[in-house]
Coordinates of C-alpha atoms in Angstrom, one line a residue:
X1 CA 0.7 -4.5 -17.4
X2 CA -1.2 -1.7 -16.1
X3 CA -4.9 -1.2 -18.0
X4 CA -5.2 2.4 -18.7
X5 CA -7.7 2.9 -16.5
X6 CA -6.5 5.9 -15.5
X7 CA -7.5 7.6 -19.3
X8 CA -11.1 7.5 -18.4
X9 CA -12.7 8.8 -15.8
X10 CA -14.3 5.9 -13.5
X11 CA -17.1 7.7 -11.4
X12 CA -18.0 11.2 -12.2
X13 CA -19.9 10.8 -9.3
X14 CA -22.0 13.8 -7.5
X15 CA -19.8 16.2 -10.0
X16 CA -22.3 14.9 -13.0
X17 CA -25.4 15.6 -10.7
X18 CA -24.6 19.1 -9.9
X19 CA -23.7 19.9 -13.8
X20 CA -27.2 18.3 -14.7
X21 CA -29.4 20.2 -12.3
X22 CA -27.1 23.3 -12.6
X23 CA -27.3 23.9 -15.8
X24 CA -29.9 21.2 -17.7
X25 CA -29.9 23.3 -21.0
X26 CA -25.9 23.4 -21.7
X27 CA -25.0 20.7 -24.1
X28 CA -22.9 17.6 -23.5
X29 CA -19.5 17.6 -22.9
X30 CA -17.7 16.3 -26.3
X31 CA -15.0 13.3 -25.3
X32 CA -11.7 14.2 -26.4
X33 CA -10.3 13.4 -29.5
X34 CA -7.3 11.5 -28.4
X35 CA -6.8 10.6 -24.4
X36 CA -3.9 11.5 -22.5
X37 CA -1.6 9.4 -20.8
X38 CA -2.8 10.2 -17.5
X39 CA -5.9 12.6 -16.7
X40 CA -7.1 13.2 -13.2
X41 CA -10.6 12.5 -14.0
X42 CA -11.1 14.3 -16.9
X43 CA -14.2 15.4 -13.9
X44 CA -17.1 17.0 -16.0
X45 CA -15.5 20.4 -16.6
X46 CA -11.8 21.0 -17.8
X47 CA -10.2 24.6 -17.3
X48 CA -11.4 27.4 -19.3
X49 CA -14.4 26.2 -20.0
X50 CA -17.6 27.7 -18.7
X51 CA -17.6 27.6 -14.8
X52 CA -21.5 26.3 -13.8
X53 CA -23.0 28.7 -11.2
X54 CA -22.7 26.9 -7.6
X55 CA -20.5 23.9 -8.6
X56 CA -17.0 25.4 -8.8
X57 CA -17.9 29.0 -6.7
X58 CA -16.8 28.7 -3.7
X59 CA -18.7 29.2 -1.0
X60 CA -16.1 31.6 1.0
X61 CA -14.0 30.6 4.4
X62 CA -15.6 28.3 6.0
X63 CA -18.9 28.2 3.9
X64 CA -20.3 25.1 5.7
X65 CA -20.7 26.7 8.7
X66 CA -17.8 24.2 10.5
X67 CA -15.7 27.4 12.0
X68 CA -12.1 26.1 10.3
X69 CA -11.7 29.0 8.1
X70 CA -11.1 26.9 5.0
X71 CA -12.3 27.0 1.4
X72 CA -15.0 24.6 0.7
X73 CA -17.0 24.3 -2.5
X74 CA -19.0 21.3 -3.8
X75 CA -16.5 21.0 -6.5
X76 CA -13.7 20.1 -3.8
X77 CA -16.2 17.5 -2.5
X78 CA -16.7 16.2 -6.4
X79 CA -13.0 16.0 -6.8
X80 CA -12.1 14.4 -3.4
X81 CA -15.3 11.6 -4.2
X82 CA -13.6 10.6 -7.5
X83 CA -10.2 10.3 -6.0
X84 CA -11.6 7.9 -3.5
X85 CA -12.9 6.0 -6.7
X86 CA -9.4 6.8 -8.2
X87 CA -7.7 5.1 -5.5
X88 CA -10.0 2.1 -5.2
X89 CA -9.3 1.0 -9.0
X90 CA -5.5 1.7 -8.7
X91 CA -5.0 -0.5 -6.1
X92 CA -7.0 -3.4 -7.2
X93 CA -5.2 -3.5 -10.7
X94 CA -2.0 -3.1 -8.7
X95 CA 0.2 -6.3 -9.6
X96 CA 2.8 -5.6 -6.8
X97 CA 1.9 -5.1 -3.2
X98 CA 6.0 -4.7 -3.1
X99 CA 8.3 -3.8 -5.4
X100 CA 9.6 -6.9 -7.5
X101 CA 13.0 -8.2 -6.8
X102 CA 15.9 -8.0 -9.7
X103 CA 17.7 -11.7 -10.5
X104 CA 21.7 -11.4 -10.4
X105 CA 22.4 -10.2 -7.3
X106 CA 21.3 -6.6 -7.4
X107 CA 20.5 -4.8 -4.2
X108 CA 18.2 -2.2 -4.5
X109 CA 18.1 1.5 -2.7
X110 CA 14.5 3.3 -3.3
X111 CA 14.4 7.5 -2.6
X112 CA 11.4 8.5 -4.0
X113 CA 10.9 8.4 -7.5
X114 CA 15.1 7.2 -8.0
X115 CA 15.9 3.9 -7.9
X116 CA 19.7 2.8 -7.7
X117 CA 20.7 -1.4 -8.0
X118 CA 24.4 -2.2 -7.1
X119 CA 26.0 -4.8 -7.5
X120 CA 30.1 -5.8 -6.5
X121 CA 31.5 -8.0 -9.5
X122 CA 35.2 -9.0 -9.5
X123 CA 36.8 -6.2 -7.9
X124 CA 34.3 -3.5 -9.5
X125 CA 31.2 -2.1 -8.7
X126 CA 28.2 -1.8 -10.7
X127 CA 25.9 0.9 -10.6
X128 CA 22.6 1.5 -12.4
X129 CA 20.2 4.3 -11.7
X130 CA 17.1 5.5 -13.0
X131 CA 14.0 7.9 -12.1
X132 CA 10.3 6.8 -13.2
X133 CA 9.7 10.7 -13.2
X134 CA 8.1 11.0 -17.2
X135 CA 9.2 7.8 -18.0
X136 CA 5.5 6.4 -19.5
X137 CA 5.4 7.2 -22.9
X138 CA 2.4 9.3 -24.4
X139 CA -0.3 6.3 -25.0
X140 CA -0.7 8.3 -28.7
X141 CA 2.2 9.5 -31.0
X142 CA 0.7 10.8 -34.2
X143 CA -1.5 7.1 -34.4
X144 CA -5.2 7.4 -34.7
X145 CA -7.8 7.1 -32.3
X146 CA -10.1 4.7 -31.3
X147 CA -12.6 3.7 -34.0
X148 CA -16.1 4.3 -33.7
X149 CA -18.0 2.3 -32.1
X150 CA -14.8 0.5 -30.5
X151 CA -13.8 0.9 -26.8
X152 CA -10.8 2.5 -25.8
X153 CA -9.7 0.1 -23.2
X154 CA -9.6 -2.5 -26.1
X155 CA -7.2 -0.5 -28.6
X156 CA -4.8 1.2 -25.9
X157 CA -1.5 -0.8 -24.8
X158 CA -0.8 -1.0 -21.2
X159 CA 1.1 1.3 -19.0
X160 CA 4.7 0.5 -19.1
X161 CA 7.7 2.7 -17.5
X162 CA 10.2 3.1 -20.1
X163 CA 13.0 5.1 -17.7
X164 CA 16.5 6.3 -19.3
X165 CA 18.6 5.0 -16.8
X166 CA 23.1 5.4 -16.0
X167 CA 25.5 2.6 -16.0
X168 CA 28.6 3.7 -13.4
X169 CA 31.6 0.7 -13.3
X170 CA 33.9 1.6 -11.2
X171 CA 37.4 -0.9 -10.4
X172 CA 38.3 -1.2 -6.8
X173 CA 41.1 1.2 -5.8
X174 CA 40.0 3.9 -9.2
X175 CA 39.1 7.4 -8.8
X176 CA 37.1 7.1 -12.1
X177 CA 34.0 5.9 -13.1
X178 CA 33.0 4.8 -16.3
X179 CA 29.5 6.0 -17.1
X180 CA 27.4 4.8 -19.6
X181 CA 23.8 6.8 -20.3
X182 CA 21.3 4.4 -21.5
X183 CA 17.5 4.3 -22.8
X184 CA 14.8 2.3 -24.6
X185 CA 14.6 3.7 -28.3
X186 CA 10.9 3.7 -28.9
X187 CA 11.1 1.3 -31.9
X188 CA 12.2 -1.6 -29.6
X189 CA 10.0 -1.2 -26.8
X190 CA 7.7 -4.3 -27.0
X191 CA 9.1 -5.7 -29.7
X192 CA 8.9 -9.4 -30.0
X193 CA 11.3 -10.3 -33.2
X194 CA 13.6 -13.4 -32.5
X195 CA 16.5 -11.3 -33.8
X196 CA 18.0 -11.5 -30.4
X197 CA 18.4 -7.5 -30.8
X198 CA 19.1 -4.9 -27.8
X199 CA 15.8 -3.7 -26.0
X200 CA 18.0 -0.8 -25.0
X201 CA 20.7 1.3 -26.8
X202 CA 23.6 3.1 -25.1
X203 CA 23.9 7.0 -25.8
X204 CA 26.4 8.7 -24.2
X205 CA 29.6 7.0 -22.3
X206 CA 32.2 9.0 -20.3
X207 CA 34.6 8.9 -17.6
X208 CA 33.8 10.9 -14.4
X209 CA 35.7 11.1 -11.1
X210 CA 34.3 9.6 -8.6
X211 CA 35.0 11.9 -5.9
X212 CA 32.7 13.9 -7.3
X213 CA 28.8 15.0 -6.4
X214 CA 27.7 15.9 -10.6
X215 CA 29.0 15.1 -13.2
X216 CA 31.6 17.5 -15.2
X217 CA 30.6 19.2 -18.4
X218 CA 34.4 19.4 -19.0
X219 CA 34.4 15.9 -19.3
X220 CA 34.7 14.2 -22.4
X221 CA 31.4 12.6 -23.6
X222 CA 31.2 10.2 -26.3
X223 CA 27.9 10.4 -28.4
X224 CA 27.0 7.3 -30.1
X225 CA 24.9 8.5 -32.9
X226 CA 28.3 8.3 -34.9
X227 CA 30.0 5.9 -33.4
X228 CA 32.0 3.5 -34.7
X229 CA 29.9 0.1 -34.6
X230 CA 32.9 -2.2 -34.0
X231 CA 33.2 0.4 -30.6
X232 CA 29.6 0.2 -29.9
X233 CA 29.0 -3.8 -30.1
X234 CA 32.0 -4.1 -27.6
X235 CA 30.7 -1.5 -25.0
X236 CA 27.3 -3.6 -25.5
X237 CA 29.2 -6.5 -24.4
X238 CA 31.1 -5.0 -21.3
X239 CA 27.5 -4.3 -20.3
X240 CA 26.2 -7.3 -21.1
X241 CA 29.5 -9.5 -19.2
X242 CA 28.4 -7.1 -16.0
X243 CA 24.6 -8.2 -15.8
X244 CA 23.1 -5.0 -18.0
X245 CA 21.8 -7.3 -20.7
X246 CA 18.6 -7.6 -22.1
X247 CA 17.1 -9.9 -19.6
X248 CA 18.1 -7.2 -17.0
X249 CA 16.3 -4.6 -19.1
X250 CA 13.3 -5.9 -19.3
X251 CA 13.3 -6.5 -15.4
X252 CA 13.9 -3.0 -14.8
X253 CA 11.1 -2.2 -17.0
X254 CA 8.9 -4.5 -14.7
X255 CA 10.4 -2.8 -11.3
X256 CA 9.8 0.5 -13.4
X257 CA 6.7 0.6 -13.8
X258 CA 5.5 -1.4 -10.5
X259 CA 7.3 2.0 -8.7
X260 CA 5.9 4.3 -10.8
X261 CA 2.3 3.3 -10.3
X262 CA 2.9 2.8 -6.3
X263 CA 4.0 6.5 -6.8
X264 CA 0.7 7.4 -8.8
X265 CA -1.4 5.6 -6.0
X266 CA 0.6 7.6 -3.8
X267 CA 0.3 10.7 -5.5
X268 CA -3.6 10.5 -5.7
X269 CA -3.7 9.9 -1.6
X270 CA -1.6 12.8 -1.1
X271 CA -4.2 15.2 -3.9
X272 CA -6.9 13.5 -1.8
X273 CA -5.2 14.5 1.7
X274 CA -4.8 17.9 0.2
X275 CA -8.1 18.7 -0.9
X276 CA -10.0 17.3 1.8
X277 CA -7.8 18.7 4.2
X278 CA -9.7 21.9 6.1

């Protein structure tokens, strides 16, 4: 959904001229061995390494001579060029200008990274929430890297948001909810079987009071890991008779990761505001 362009850097920009003319003799810069899920750049020097003589010094307060009494080094200027790249890309691989809309009859409540859909079903009320916070899984789990002479953007899956996400029923005129704490086992992610089988498993179910801000550790919390499976197929299909069924999961995983990349693009305007700023 979401080309990883974010693993490699776009535009090393002016950062690549000042290593070169800095420092002509030092050797390349070897690529890593495996890329992250989500570098800022990658830009030309990483921490620890050596620091080039007039790229990342800075120059002292107000080193340009402007009178504002802030840091500026050609380093901040490097960084705040690539985020302008950055930013550019991001937005033109964007595939929602808006958030995408759930079927069924959810209404949806955005703060931040925490979404929340409700919905009002025959006297009860459906809750499901979920927070993209690290919910993109690493792009490489033990797997090899790209072959030689093979281009990363060809071997590496697309960005998805994978979020664990809370099921809360609660019956009209009940003080108690019945929570059910879900996620997206690895193994079923993407999986494309005609098997019918659940994109998403149920881990935990409890009852909570729904007066209550957090959640009770006193509570009694089912774990489903042994679970009987006559116990778990029917709390699978309470779920499923409310809305959360697969078709709903794989939604969420499309509004998932549409917020979580507005949040990136975000994020990268606000470290671009931040370094600029004087």
């Amino acid at each position: 959904m979401l080309p990883l362009l974010r693993c490699v850097p776009r535009v090393l920009g002016t950062a690549v001229a000042g290593i070169r003319a800095a420092a002509p003799s030092l050797p390349l810069l070897q690529p890593a061995s495996r890329p992250c899920a989500r570098p800022f750049g990658l830009l030309s020097v990483r921490a620890g390494s050596v620091q080039l003589p007039g790229l990342l010094r800075p120059w002292g307060p107000c080193g340009c001579g402007c009178g504002c009494g802030g840091l500026h080094t050609e380093g901040d200027k490097a960084f705040v060029e690539f985020l302008s790249d950055e930013i550019k890309e991001e937005k033109k691989i964007q595939k929602y200008k808006s958030l995408p809309k759930m079927s069924g009859g959810w209404e949806l409540e955005v703060n931040g990274t925490e979404a929340k859909l409700v919905q009002k079903v025959a006297g009860e009320r459906v809750t499901v929430t979920f927070n993209i916070n690290n919910s993109i899984p690493p792009a490489y789990d033990g797997e090899e890297g790209p072959s030689e002479g093979q281009k990363v953007e060809e071997q590496e899956p697309e960005l998805t948001s994978t979020p664990n996400f809370v099921v809360e029923v609660v019956k009209d005129g009940s003080n108690k909810a019945l929570v059910l704490d879900c996620h997206f086992p690895e193994d079923e992610i993407g999986q494309e079987e005609e098997d019918q089988s659940d994109i998403f498993s149920i881990k935990e179910v409890s009852f909570q009071s729904t007066g209550d801000s957090d959640w009770k550790d006193t509570n009694y919390t089912l774990s489903t890991d042994s679970l009987d499976w006559g116990l778990y197929d029917h709390l699978m299909d309470f779920l499923a008779d409310r809305g959360v069924d697969n078709t709903f999961a794989d939604e969420l995983v499309e509004l998932s990761t549409a917020l979580e990349h507005q949040e990136y693009i975000t994020f990268l305007e606000d470290l671009k505001g931040f370094v600029k700023s004087q």
